[in-house]
PDB file of C-alpha atoms and ligand atoms in Angstrom:
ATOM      1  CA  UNK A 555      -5.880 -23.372 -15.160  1.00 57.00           C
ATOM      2  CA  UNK A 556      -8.357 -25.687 -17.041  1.00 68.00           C
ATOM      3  CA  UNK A 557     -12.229 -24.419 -17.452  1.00 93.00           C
ATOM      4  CA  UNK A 558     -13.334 -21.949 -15.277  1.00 97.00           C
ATOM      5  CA  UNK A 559     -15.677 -20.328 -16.932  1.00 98.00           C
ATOM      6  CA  UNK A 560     -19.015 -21.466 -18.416  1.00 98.00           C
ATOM      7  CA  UNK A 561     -22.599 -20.855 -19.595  1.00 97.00           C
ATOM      8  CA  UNK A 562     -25.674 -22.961 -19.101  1.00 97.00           C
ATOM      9  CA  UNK A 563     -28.317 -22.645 -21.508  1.00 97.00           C
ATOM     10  CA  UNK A 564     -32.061 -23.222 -21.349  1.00 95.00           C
ATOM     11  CA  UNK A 565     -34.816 -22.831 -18.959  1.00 93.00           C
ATOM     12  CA  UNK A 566     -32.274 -21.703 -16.463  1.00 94.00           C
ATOM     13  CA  UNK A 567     -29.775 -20.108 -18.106  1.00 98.00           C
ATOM     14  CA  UNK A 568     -26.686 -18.691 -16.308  1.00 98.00           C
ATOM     15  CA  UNK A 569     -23.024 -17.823 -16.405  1.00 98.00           C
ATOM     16  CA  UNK A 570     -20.787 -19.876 -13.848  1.00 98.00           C
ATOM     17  CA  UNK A 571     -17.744 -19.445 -12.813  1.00 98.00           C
ATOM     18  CA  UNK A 572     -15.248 -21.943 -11.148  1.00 97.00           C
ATOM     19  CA  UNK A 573     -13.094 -20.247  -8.530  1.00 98.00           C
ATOM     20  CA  UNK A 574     -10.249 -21.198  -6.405  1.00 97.00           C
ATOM     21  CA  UNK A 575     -10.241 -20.077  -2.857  1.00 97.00           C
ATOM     22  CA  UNK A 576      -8.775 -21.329   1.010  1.00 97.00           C
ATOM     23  CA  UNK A 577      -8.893 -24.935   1.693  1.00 96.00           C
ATOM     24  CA  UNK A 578     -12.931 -25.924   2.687  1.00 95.00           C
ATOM     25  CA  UNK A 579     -13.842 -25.802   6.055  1.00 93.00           C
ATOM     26  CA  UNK A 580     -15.059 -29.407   6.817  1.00 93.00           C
ATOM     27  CA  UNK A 581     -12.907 -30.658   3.551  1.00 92.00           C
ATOM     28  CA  UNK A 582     -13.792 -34.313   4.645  1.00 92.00           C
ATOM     29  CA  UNK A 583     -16.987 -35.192   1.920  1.00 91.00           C
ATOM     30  CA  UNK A 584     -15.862 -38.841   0.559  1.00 90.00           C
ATOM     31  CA  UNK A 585     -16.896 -38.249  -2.736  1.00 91.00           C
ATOM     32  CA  UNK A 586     -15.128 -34.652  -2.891  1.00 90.00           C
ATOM     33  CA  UNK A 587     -12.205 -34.084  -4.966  1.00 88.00           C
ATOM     34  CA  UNK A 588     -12.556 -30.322  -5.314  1.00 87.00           C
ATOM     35  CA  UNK A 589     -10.953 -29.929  -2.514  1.00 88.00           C
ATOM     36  CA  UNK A 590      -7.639 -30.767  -4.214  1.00 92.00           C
ATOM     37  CA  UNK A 591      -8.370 -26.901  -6.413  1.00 93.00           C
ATOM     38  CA  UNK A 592      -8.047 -25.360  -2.452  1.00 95.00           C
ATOM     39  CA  UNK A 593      -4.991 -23.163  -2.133  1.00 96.00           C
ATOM     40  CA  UNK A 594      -3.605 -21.814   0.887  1.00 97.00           C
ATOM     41  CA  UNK A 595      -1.671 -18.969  -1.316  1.00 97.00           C
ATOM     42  CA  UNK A 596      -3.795 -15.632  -1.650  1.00 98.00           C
ATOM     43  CA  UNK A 597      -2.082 -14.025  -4.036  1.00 98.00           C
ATOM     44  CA  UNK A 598      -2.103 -16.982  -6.391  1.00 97.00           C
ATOM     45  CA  UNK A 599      -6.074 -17.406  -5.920  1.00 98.00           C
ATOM     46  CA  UNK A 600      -6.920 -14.106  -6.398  1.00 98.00           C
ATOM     47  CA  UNK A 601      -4.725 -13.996  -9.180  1.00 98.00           C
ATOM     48  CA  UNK A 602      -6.604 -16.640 -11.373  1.00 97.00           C
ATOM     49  CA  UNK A 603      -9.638 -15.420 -10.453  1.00 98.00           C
ATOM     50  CA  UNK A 604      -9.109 -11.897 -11.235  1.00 98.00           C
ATOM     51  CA  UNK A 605      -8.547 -13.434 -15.000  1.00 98.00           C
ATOM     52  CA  UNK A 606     -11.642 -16.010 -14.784  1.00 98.00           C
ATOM     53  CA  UNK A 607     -13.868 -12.901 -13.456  1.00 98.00           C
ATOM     54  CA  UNK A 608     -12.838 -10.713 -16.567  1.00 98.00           C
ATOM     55  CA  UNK A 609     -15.216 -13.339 -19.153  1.00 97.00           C
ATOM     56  CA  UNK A 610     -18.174 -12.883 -17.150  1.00 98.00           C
ATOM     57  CA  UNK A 611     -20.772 -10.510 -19.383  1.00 98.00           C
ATOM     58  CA  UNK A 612     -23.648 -10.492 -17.278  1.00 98.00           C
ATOM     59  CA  UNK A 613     -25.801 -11.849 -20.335  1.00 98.00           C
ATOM     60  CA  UNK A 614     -28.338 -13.776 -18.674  1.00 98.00           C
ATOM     61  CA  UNK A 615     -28.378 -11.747 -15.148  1.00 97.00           C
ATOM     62  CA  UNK A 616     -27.587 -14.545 -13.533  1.00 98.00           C
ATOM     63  CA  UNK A 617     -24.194 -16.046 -11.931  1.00 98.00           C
ATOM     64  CA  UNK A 618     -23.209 -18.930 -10.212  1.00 98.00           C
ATOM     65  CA  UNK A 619     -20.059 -18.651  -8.215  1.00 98.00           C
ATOM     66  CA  UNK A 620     -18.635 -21.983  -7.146  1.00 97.00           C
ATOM     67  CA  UNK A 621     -15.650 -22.128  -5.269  1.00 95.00           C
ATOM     68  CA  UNK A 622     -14.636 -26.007  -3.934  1.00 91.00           C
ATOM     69  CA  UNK A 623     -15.696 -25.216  -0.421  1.00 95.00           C
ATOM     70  CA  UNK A 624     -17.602 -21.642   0.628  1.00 97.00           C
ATOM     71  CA  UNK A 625     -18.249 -18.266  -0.092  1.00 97.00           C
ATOM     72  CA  UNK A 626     -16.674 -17.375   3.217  1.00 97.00           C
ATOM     73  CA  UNK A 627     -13.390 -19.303   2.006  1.00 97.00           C
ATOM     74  CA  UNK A 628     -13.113 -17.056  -1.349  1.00 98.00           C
ATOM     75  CA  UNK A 629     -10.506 -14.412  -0.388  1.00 98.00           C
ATOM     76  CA  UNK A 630     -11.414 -10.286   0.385  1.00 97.00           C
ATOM     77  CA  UNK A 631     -10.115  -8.740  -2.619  1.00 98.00           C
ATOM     78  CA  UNK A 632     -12.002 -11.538  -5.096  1.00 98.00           C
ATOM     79  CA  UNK A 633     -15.305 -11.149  -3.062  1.00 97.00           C
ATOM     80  CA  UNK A 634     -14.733  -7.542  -3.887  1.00 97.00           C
ATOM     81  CA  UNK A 635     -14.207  -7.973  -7.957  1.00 98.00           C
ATOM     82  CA  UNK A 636     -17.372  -9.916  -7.815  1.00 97.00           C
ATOM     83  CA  UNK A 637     -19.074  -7.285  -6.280  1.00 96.00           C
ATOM     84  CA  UNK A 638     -18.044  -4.676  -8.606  1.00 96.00           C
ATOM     85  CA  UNK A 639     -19.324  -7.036 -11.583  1.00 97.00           C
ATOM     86  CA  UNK A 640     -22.286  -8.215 -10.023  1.00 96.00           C
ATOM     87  CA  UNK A 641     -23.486  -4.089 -10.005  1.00 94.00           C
ATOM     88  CA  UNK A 642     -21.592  -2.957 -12.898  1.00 96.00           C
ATOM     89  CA  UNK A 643     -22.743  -6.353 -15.620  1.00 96.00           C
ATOM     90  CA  UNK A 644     -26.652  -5.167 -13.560  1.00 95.00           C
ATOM     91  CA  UNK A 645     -26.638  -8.893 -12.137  1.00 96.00           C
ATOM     92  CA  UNK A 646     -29.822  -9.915 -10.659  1.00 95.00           C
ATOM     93  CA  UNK A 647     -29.137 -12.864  -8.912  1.00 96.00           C
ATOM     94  CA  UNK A 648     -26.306 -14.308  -7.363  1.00 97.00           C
ATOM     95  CA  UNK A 649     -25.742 -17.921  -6.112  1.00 97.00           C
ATOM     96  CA  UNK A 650     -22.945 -18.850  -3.722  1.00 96.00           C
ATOM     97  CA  UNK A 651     -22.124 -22.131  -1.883  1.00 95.00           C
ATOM     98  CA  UNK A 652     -21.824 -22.298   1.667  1.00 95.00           C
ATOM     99  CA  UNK A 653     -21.430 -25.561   4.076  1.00 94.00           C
ATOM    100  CA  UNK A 654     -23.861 -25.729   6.819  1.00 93.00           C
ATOM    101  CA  UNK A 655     -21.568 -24.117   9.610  1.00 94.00           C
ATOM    102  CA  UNK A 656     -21.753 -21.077   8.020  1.00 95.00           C
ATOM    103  CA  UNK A 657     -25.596 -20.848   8.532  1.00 93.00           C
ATOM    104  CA  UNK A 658     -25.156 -17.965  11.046  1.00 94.00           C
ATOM    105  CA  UNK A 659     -22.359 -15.389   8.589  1.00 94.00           C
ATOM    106  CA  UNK A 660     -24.932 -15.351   5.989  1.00 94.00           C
ATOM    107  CA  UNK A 661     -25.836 -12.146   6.932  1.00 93.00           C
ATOM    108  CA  UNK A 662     -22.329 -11.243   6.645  1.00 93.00           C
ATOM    109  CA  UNK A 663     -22.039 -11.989   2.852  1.00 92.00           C
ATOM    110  CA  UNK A 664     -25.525 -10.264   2.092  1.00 91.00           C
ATOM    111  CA  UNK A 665     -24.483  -6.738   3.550  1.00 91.00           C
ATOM    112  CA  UNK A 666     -21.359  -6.776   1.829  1.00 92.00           C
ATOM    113  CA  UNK A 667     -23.122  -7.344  -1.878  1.00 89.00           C
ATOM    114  CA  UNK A 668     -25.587  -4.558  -0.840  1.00 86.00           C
ATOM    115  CA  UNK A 669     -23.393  -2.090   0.554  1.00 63.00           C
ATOM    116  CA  UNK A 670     -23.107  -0.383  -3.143  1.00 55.00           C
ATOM    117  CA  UNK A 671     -26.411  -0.914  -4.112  1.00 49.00           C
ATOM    118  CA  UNK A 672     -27.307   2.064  -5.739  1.00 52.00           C
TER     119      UNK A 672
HETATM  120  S1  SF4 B1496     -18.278 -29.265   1.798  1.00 76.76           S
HETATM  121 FE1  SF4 B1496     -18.077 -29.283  -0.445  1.00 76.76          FE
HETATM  122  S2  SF4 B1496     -15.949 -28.723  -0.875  1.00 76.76           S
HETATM  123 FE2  SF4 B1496     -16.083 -29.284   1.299  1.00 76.76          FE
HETATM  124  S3  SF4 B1496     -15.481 -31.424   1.388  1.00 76.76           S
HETATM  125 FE3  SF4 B1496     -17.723 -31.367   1.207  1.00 76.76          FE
HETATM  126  S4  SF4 B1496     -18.203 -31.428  -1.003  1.00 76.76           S
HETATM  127 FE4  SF4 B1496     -16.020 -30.968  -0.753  1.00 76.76          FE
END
């Protein structure tokens, strides 16, 4: 599975997690490899990172989700673990990655992280 997890100390300190999701949407960067950790099997993806989610402790209130392509490529039911973590770890801020084309579903991804908010 190799490192999926990490911390990042200092001025900006954060949790980060590497997660494996669809195959990226433009996929054609020349310097990109992470595009070779894209899966086209859901079950398998959500199954790692069901496992990498579980380290996360919500320590520094911060988490960086990176996922070799978008946040609209990460599948439903991993989008949804984050979401429970995010509130129940009391995350403050979340960071996502998402390729230009996307620019118009961000609105998307924010309403379903606040749909819980308490
Ligand atoms: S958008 Fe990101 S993941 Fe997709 S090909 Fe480019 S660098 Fe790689």
């Amino acid at each position: 599975m190799g490192i999926r997890y990490s911390k990042v100390y200092g001025k900006f300190a954060r949790e980060i997690v590497l997660l494996k999701s669809f195959p990226c949407i433009y996929g054609k960067c020349s310097f990109c490899n992470y595009i070779e950790d894209n899966s086209i099997d859901e079950n398998e993806i959500n199954s790692i990172n069901l496992e990498v989610l579980k380290e996360i402790t919500g320590e520094f209130k911060i988490l960086e989700v990176i996922n070799s392509g978008s946040v609209f490529e990460i599948p439903q039911k991993t989008l949804e673990k984050i979401r429970e973590i995010v509130y129940e770890k009391n995350i403050e801020i979340l960071y996502f990655e998402a390729y230009y084309t996307y620019i118009n579903r961000l609105d998307e991804i924010i309403s379903f992280l606040i749909k819980i908010k308490k």
